[in-house]
Structures are given as structure tokens and as C-alpha cells.
Coordinates of C-alpha atoms in Angstrom, one line a residue:
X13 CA 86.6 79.9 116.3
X14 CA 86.1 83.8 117.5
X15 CA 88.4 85.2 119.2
X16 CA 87.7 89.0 120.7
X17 CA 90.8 91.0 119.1
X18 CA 91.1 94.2 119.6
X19 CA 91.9 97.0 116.8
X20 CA 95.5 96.6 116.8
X21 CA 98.0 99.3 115.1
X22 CA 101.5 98.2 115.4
X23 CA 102.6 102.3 115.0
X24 CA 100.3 103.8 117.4
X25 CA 99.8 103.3 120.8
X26 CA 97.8 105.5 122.9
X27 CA 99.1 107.9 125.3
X28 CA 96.5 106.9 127.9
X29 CA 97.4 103.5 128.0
X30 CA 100.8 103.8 130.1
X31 CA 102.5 107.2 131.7
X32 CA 104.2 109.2 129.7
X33 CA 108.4 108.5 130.5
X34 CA 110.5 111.1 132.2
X35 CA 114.1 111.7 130.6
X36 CA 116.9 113.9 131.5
X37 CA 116.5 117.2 130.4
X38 CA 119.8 118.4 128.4
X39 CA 120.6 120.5 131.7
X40 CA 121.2 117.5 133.9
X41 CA 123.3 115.8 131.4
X42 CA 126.9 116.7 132.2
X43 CA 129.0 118.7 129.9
X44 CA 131.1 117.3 126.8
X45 CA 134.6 117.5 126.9
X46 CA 136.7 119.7 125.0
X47 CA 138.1 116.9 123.4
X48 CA 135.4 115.0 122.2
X49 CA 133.6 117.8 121.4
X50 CA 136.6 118.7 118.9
X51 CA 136.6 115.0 117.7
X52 CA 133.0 115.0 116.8
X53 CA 133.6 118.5 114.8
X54 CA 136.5 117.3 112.9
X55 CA 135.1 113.7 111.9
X56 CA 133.2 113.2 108.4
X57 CA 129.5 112.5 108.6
X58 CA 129.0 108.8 108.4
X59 CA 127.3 107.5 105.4
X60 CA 124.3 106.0 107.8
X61 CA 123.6 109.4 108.7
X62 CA 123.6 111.0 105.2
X63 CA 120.5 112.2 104.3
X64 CA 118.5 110.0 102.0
X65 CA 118.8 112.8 98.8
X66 CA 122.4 111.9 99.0
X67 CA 122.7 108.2 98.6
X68 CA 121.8 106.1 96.0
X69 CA 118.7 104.5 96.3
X70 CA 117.8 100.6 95.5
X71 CA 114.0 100.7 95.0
X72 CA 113.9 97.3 96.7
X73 CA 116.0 97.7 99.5
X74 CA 114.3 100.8 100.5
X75 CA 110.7 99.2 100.1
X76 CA 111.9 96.5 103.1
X77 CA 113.5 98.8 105.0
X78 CA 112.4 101.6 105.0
X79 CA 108.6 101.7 104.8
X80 CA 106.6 100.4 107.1
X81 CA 104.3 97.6 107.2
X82 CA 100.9 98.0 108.9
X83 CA 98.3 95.1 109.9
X84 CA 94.9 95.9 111.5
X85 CA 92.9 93.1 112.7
X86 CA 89.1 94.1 112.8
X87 CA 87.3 92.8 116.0
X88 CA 83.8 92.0 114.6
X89 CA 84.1 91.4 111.1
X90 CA 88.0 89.3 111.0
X91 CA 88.8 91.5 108.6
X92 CA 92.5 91.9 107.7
X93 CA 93.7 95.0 105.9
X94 CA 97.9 95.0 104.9
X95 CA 99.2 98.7 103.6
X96 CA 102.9 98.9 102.1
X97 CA 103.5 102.2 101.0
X98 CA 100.3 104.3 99.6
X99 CA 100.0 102.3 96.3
X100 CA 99.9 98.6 97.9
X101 CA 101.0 97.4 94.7
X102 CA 104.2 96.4 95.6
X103 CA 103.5 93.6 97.8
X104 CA 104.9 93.0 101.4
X105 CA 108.0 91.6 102.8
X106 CA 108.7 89.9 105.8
X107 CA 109.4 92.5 108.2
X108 CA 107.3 91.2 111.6
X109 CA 104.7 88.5 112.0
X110 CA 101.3 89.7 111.7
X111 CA 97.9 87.9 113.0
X112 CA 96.3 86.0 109.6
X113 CA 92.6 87.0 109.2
X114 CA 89.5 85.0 109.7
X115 CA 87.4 84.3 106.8
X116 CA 83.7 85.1 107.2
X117 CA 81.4 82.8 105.9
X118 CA 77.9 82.8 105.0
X119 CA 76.0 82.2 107.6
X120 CA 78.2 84.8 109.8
X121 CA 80.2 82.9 111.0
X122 CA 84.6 83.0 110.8
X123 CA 87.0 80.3 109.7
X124 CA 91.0 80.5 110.0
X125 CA 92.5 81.4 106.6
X126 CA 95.3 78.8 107.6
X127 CA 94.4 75.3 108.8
X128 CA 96.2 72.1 109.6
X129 CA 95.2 69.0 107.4
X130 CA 94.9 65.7 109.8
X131 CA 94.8 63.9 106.5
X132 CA 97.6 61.8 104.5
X133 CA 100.8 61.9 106.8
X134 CA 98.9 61.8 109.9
X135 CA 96.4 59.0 108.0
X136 CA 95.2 56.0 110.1
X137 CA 93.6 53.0 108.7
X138 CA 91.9 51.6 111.6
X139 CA 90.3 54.1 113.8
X140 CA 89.2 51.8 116.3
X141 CA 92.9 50.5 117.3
X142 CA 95.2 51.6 119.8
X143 CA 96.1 55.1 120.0
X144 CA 98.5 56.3 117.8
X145 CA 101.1 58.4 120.1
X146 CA 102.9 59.6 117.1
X147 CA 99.7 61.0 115.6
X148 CA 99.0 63.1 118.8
X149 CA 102.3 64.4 119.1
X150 CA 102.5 65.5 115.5
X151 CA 99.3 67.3 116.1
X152 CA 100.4 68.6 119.5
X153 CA 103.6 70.1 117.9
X154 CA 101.1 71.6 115.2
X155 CA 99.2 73.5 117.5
X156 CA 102.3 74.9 119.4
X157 CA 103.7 75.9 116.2
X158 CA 100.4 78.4 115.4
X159 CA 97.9 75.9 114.3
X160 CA 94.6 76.1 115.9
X161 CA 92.3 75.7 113.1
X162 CA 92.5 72.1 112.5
X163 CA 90.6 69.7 109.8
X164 CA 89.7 66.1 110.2
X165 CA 87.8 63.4 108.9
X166 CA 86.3 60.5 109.5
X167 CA 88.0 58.5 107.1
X168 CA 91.6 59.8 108.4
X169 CA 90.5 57.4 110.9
X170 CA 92.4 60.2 113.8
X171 CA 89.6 61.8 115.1
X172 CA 90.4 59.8 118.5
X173 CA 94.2 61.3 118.1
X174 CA 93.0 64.6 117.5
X175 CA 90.7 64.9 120.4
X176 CA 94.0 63.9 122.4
X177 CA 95.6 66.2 120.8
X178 CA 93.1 69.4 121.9
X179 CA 93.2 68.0 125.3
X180 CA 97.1 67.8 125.7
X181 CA 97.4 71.6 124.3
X182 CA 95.9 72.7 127.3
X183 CA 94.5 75.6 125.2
X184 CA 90.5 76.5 126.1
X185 CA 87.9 74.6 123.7
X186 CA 87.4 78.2 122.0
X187 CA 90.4 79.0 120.5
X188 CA 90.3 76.0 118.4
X189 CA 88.5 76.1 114.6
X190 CA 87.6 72.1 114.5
X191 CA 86.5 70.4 111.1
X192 CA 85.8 67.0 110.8
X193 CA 83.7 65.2 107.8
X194 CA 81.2 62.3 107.2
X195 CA 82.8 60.1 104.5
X196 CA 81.9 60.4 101.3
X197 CA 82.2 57.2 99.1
X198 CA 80.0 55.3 101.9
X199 CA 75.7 56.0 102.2
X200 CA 76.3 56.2 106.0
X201 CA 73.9 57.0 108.4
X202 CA 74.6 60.8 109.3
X203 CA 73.2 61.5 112.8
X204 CA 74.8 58.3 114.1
X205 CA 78.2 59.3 112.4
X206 CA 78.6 62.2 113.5
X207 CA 77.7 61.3 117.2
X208 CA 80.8 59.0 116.7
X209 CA 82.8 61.7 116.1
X210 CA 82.1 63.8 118.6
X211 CA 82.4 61.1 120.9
X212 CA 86.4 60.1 119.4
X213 CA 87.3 64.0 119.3
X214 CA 85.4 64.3 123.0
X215 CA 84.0 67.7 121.9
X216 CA 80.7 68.9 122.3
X217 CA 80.8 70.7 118.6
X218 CA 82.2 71.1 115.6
X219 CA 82.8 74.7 114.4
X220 CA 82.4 72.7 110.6
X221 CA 81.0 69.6 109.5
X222 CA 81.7 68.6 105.8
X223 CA 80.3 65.8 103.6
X224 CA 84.0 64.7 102.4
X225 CA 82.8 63.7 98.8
X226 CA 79.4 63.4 96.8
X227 CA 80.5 59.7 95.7
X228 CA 78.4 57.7 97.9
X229 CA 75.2 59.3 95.7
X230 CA 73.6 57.4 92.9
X231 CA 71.6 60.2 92.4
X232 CA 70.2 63.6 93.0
X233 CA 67.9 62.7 95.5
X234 CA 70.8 60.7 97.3
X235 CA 72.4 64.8 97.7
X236 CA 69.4 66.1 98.8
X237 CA 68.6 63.4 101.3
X238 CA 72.3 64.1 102.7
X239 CA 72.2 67.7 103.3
X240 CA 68.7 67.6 104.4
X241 CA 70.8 65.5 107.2
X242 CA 73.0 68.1 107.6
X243 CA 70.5 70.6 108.0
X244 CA 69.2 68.5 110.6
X245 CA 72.8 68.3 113.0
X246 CA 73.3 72.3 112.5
X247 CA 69.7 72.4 113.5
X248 CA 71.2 71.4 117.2
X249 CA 73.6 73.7 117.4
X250 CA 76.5 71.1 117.3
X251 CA 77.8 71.9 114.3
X252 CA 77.8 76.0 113.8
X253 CA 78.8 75.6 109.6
X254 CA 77.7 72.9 107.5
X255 CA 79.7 72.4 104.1
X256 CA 80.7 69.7 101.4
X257 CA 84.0 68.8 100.5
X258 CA 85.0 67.8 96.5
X259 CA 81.4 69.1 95.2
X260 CA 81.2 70.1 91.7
X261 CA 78.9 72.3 90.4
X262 CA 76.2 69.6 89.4
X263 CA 76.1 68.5 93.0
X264 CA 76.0 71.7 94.4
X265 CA 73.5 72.7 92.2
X266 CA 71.2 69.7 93.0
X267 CA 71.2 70.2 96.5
X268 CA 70.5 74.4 96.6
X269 CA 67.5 73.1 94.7
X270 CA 65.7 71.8 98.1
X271 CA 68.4 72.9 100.8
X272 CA 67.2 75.6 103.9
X273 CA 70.6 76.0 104.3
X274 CA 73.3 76.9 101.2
X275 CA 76.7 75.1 101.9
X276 CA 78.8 77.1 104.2
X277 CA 82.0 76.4 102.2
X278 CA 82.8 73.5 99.5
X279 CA 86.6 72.3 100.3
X280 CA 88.4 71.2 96.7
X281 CA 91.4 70.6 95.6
X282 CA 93.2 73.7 94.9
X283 CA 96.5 75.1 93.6
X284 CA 97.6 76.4 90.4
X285 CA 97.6 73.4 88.1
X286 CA 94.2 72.6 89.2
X287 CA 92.3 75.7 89.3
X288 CA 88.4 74.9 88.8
X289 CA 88.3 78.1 86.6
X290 CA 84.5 77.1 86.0
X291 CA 83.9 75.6 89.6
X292 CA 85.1 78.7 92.1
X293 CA 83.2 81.7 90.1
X294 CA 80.4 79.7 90.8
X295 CA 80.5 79.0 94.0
X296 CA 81.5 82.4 95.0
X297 CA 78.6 83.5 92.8
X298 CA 76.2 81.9 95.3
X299 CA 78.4 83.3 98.6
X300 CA 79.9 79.7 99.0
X301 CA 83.4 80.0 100.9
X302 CA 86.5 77.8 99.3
X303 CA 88.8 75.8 101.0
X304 CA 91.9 74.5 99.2
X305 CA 93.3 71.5 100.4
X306 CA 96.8 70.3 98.6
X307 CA 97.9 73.9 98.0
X308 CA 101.2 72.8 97.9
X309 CA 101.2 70.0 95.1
X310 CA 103.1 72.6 92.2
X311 CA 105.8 73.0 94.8
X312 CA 105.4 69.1 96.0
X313 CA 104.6 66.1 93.7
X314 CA 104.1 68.1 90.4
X315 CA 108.1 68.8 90.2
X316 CA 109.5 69.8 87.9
X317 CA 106.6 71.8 86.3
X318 CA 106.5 75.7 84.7
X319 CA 105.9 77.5 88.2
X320 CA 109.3 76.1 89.2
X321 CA 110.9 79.4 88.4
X322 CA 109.1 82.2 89.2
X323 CA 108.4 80.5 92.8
X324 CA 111.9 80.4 93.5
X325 CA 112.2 84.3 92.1
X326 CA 109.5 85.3 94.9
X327 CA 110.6 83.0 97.6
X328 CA 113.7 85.1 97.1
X329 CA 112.3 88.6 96.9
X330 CA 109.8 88.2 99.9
X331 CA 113.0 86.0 101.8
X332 CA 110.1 82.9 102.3
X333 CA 110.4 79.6 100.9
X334 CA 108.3 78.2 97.4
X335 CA 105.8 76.3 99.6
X336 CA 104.8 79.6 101.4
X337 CA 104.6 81.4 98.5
X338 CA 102.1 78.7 97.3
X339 CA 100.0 79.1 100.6
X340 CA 99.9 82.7 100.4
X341 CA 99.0 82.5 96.8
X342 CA 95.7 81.0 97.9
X343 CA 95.6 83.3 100.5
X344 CA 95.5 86.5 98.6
X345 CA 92.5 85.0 96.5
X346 CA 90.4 85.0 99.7
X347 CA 90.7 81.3 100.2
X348 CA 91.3 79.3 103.1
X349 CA 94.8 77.2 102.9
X350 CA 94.9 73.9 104.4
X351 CA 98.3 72.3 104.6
X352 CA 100.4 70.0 106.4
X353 CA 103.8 68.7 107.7
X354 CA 105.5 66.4 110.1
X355 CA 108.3 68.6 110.9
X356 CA 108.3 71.5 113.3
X357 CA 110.0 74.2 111.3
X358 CA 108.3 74.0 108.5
X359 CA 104.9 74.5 110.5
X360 CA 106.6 77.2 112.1
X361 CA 107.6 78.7 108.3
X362 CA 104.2 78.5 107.5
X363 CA 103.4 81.0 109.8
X364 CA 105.3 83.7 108.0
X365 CA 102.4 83.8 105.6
X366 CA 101.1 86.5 108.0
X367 CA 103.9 88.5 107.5
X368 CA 104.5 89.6 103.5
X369 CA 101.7 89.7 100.5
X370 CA 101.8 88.4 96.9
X371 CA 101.2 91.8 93.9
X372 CA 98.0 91.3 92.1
X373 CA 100.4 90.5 89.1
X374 CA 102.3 87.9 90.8
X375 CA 99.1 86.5 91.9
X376 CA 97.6 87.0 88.3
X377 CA 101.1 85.7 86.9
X378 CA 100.7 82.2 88.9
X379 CA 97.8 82.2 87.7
X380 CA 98.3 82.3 84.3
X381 CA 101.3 80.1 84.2
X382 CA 99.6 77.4 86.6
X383 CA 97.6 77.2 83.6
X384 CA 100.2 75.1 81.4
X385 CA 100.0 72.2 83.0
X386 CA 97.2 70.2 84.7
X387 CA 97.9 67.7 87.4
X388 CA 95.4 66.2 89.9
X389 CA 96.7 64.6 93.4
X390 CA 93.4 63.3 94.5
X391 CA 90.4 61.4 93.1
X392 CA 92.2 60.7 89.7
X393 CA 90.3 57.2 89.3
X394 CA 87.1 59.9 89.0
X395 CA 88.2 61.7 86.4
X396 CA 89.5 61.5 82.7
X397 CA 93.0 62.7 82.7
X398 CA 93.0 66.0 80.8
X399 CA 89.3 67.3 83.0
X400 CA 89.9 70.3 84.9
X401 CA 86.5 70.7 86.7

């Protein structure tokens, strides 16, 4: 999705932009009275008004009131800069809701850092049945609420819904990010699939087109054959990024063996007790964007676990709630963070992500407590219990 934004500097605004204001001048302003005049002599300074080298200072308090945030929005690369202070080390509170940056991939093009996930809640099992009004509505409400980057699949079996969905916003085609995958477990054929899902999602284009899973391979070969597919529909201009979804290294290492094209982005499960410590250096190493999908699972299904704590002591000191301190987690590691909900507030909380910014050391100190406990939501049935790749 690109949308032209200008520079934007919530503390200066130009002096060209609007006519300077005319106010009274102090000798149009009547008099004061005697009598309040004496009043205001006589009373005690209020302690508002006391200068700041008189009052006792509360290191927090003053960092979230007094100095101010800053967010810049840079038009042609989606860059996103946040200042607190000089030193930036001491994260950012809530104050006022920012814009969240794009994330530019490899091949030059920009992806929302936030998405919504069609997936699980919104699941369908027979894509070819009657519309599900419940599914569109839930999407609807998603992309009032500040959602317009939003991932599908063809195995969701919503893509119908979600094309409703876009329609019923009223918003114009290019404000939406739009992801949709080929399934994964099943050696489909490609071209023909993703024809389908243009046709259900009544879109010209896909800003990103994933292969959800490498499972349907029985070998390399299998990979190669895929993506050479791939290569083929971003060849048309009908899908601008081309990506996998749940590739590990192996796989992504057979296909850059023969690909034109290196993955655009590889979309894994992600979150701190499942942190592919060997998997995301690598991909970054070759330039390879990551999408985390479940972001949410320590503050979710792993309950209770060892992040328990210190998620509630942040969600208190940046005045958020635990599951947007797991999003903005994610966030702050240059990822994009795909999540998900049913109910309107809470995809309205998850907005607030824009608006404060983890410490290195409470990003390094999720980090390395995530690290005492391993769970995996998805795809358990592929993997022995205790491997963390």
C-alpha cells in the first residue's frame, strides 16, 4: 500500500501555511481593578506555577509530562523516526497517537508494520458456501478501527468475505496492503489458484502473495518448481511482493539456489517463546523481511508462563495493556505484527502501538526471558516438542 505522507512534525508548523492571528494588544485590554489587583499581590504563588527548581521531581512523571514526543513520517522511504528526550533510551509513553511506519521490503516496495490476520477466528471451512455476514462485519469493523493492511489465505476459506469486506469500507483500492496465500500442505496448481483468488477478493492485485507452508514439497525441486511459479504471477504485475510463509532455512535456501527473485518476506510464527534465534539472522542476512503471526501467544494461550510479570510491569509504565506490549515488542525489532480480534476495542487498543516505544533493554529483557520457555501454537504435529527452529 503507498500512501503520499507528507513530512509531518507535530511541534512545527509553518508560518506560511495560515495568517498569522491578531490579538489584543495590552492597550486595548481594560484596566484591572484595584481590588483584584491587590488580591493577586497578596495571594501565595500556586504550586503549578512554581518553577521546576523548586518542586520535587519524579523522574517518571516528568518524562510523560513534560517532554515531548516527536514522530516524523518520511514520504519516500516510510521511515519512522520516535525521539523522547535527547538520549531515546527511555522509551515512549502514550501521550498522542502517532501514524505506525511502513516497512520497506526488498524489492522496494512498503508493507504495514501492523496487519489484521483473516485467519483462526474469522476461519471458514467451506469457501464455496454462503457468505458468512459475520465474517464481513468483523472485517468491516477491523478496518474502521485502523486496519488496512490485511492478510488472508486461501485455506481461511474468506477470501470471498474479505473482498466484501474492502468493498463495504468504501475506502479507495489503494489504501489497502492485501495478502493472501496459496496453501501450503496441497501441490496445487499456482496460476489457476491464484486467479481464484483474485476472482473471491474481486481485486485486480495483490500487494503480497505468500506460499502459506513448504509442506506440500517432497523435495527440493518441488520448492523450486513453486517459486519459479511465483516468479511467474509477479511477472504480471498482479502480485507487487512475492514471499513464503513458515519457510525454514533449508527451504529457503533450496529455492535462492535457482530463484530470479529472493522472497520478499517469509511470515513465521513469532513471539518470545518461539524466537527462531537461528532462522531470523538468516533471513535478514539475505534482506528477507519477517512477519510474525501469533505475536500474542505469551500473553494468550501460553499462560501462565515467565513473561507474565514483567508484561504487566510495562503495560503499567507505558499505561497499554500486555497484548500491546507484545505487538510493539515485535515492532521495535523491525518486524511486521499480524494480529487479530473479534471485538472492537481491542482492535482499537491495538492502535496505541503507534503512540509509546519499548527501551532496547526491555526489548533485550523479553528477549532473554522469552527464552525460558518454549511453546509452539501452530504446526506442532511438524515438529519434535522441544525444536525451536
Amino acid at each position: 500500500m503507498k500512501d503520499n505522507h507528507k513530512d509531518v512534525d507535530l511541534h512545527h508548523h509553518s508560518s506560511s501555511s495560515s495568517p498569522t492571528k491578531q490579538f489584543p494588544t495590552a492597550s486595548l485590554l481594560p484596566p484591572p481593578s484595584s481590588l483584584l489587583m491587590n488580591k493577586i499581590l497578596r495571594s501565595p504563588p500556586s504550586r503549578s506555577f512554581l518553577p521546576l527548581t523548586q518542586r520535587p521531581l519524579n523522574a517518571h512523571r516528568l518524562a510523560s509530562k513534560f517532554i515531548p514526543i516527536r514522530s516524523i513520517m518520511n514520504s519516500a522511504t516510510g521511515s519512522y523516526q520516535t525521539s523522547f528526550g535527547a538520549s531515546g533510551n527511555l522509551g515512549i509513553a502514550p501521550k498522542q497517537m502517532s501514524q505506525l511506519p511502513n516497512l520497506k521490503l526488498n524489492d522496494g516496495n512498503e508493507i504495514p508494520i501492523l496487519g489484521y490476520g483473516l485467519g483462526t477466528a474469522n476461519f471458514k471451512s467451506n469457501s464455496d458456501g454462503p457468505v458468512d455476514k459475520n465474517i464481513v462485519e468483523t472485517t468491516v469493523m477491523a478496518i474502521k478501527a485502523g486496519f488496512h493492511h490485511l492478510d488472508g489465505a486461501q485455506v481461511y476459506g474468506n477470501e470471498t468475505e474479505m473482498g466484501l469486506a474492502i468493498k463495504e469500507s468504501s475506502l479507495p483500492r489503494e489504501k489497502f496492503f492485501i495478502t493472501t496465500k496459496i496453501t501450503g500442505t496441497e501441490n496445487v496448481p499456482t496460476q489457476a489458484a491464484f486467479e481464484d483468488s483474485l476472482r473471491k477478493l474481486q481485486l485486480d492485485y495483490v500487494d503480497l502473495y505468500l506460499i502459506h507452508a513448504p509442506y506440500f514439497a517432497n523435495s527440493p525441486a518441488d520448492l523450486q518448481a513453486k517459486w519459479a511459479d511465483m516468479e511467474a504471477i509477479h511477472a504480471t504485475g498482479k502480485a507487487k511482493s512475492i514471499g513464503v510463509s513458515n519457510y525454514l532455512q533449508k527451504d529457503i535456501e533450496a529455492i535462492l539456489s535457482t530463484a530470479k527473485i529472493i522472497p520478499a518476506i517469509n511470515q513465521i510464527e513469532y513471539h518470545p517463546y518461539l524466537q527462531h534465534e537461528d532462522l531470523v539472522p538468516y533471513l535478514h542476512s539475505h534482506k528477507i523481511a519477517v512477519a510474525a503471526y501469533a505475536p500474542l501467544t505469551a500473553v494468550t494461550k501460553a499462560k501462565p508462563g515467565p513473561l507474565d510479570g514483567i508484561y504487566d510491569e510495562l503495560a503499567r509504565k507505558y499505561g497499554v495493556t500486555p497484548g500491546e506490549v507484545a505487538l510493539r515488542w515485535v515492532i521495535d525489532q523491525g518486524m511486521v505484527a499480524l494480529t487479530t480480534s473479534g471485538n472492537e476495542d481491542r482492535l482499537r487498543g491495538y492502535q496505541k502501538v503507534a503512540a509509546f516505544k519499548l527501551t532496547p533493554k526491555e526489548v533485550q529483557d523479553i528477549k532473554e526471558i522469552g527464552l525460558q520457555k518454549h511453546f509452539r501454537g501452530f504446526w506442532q504435529k511438524r515438529f519434535d516438542e522441544n525444536d525451536r527452529s
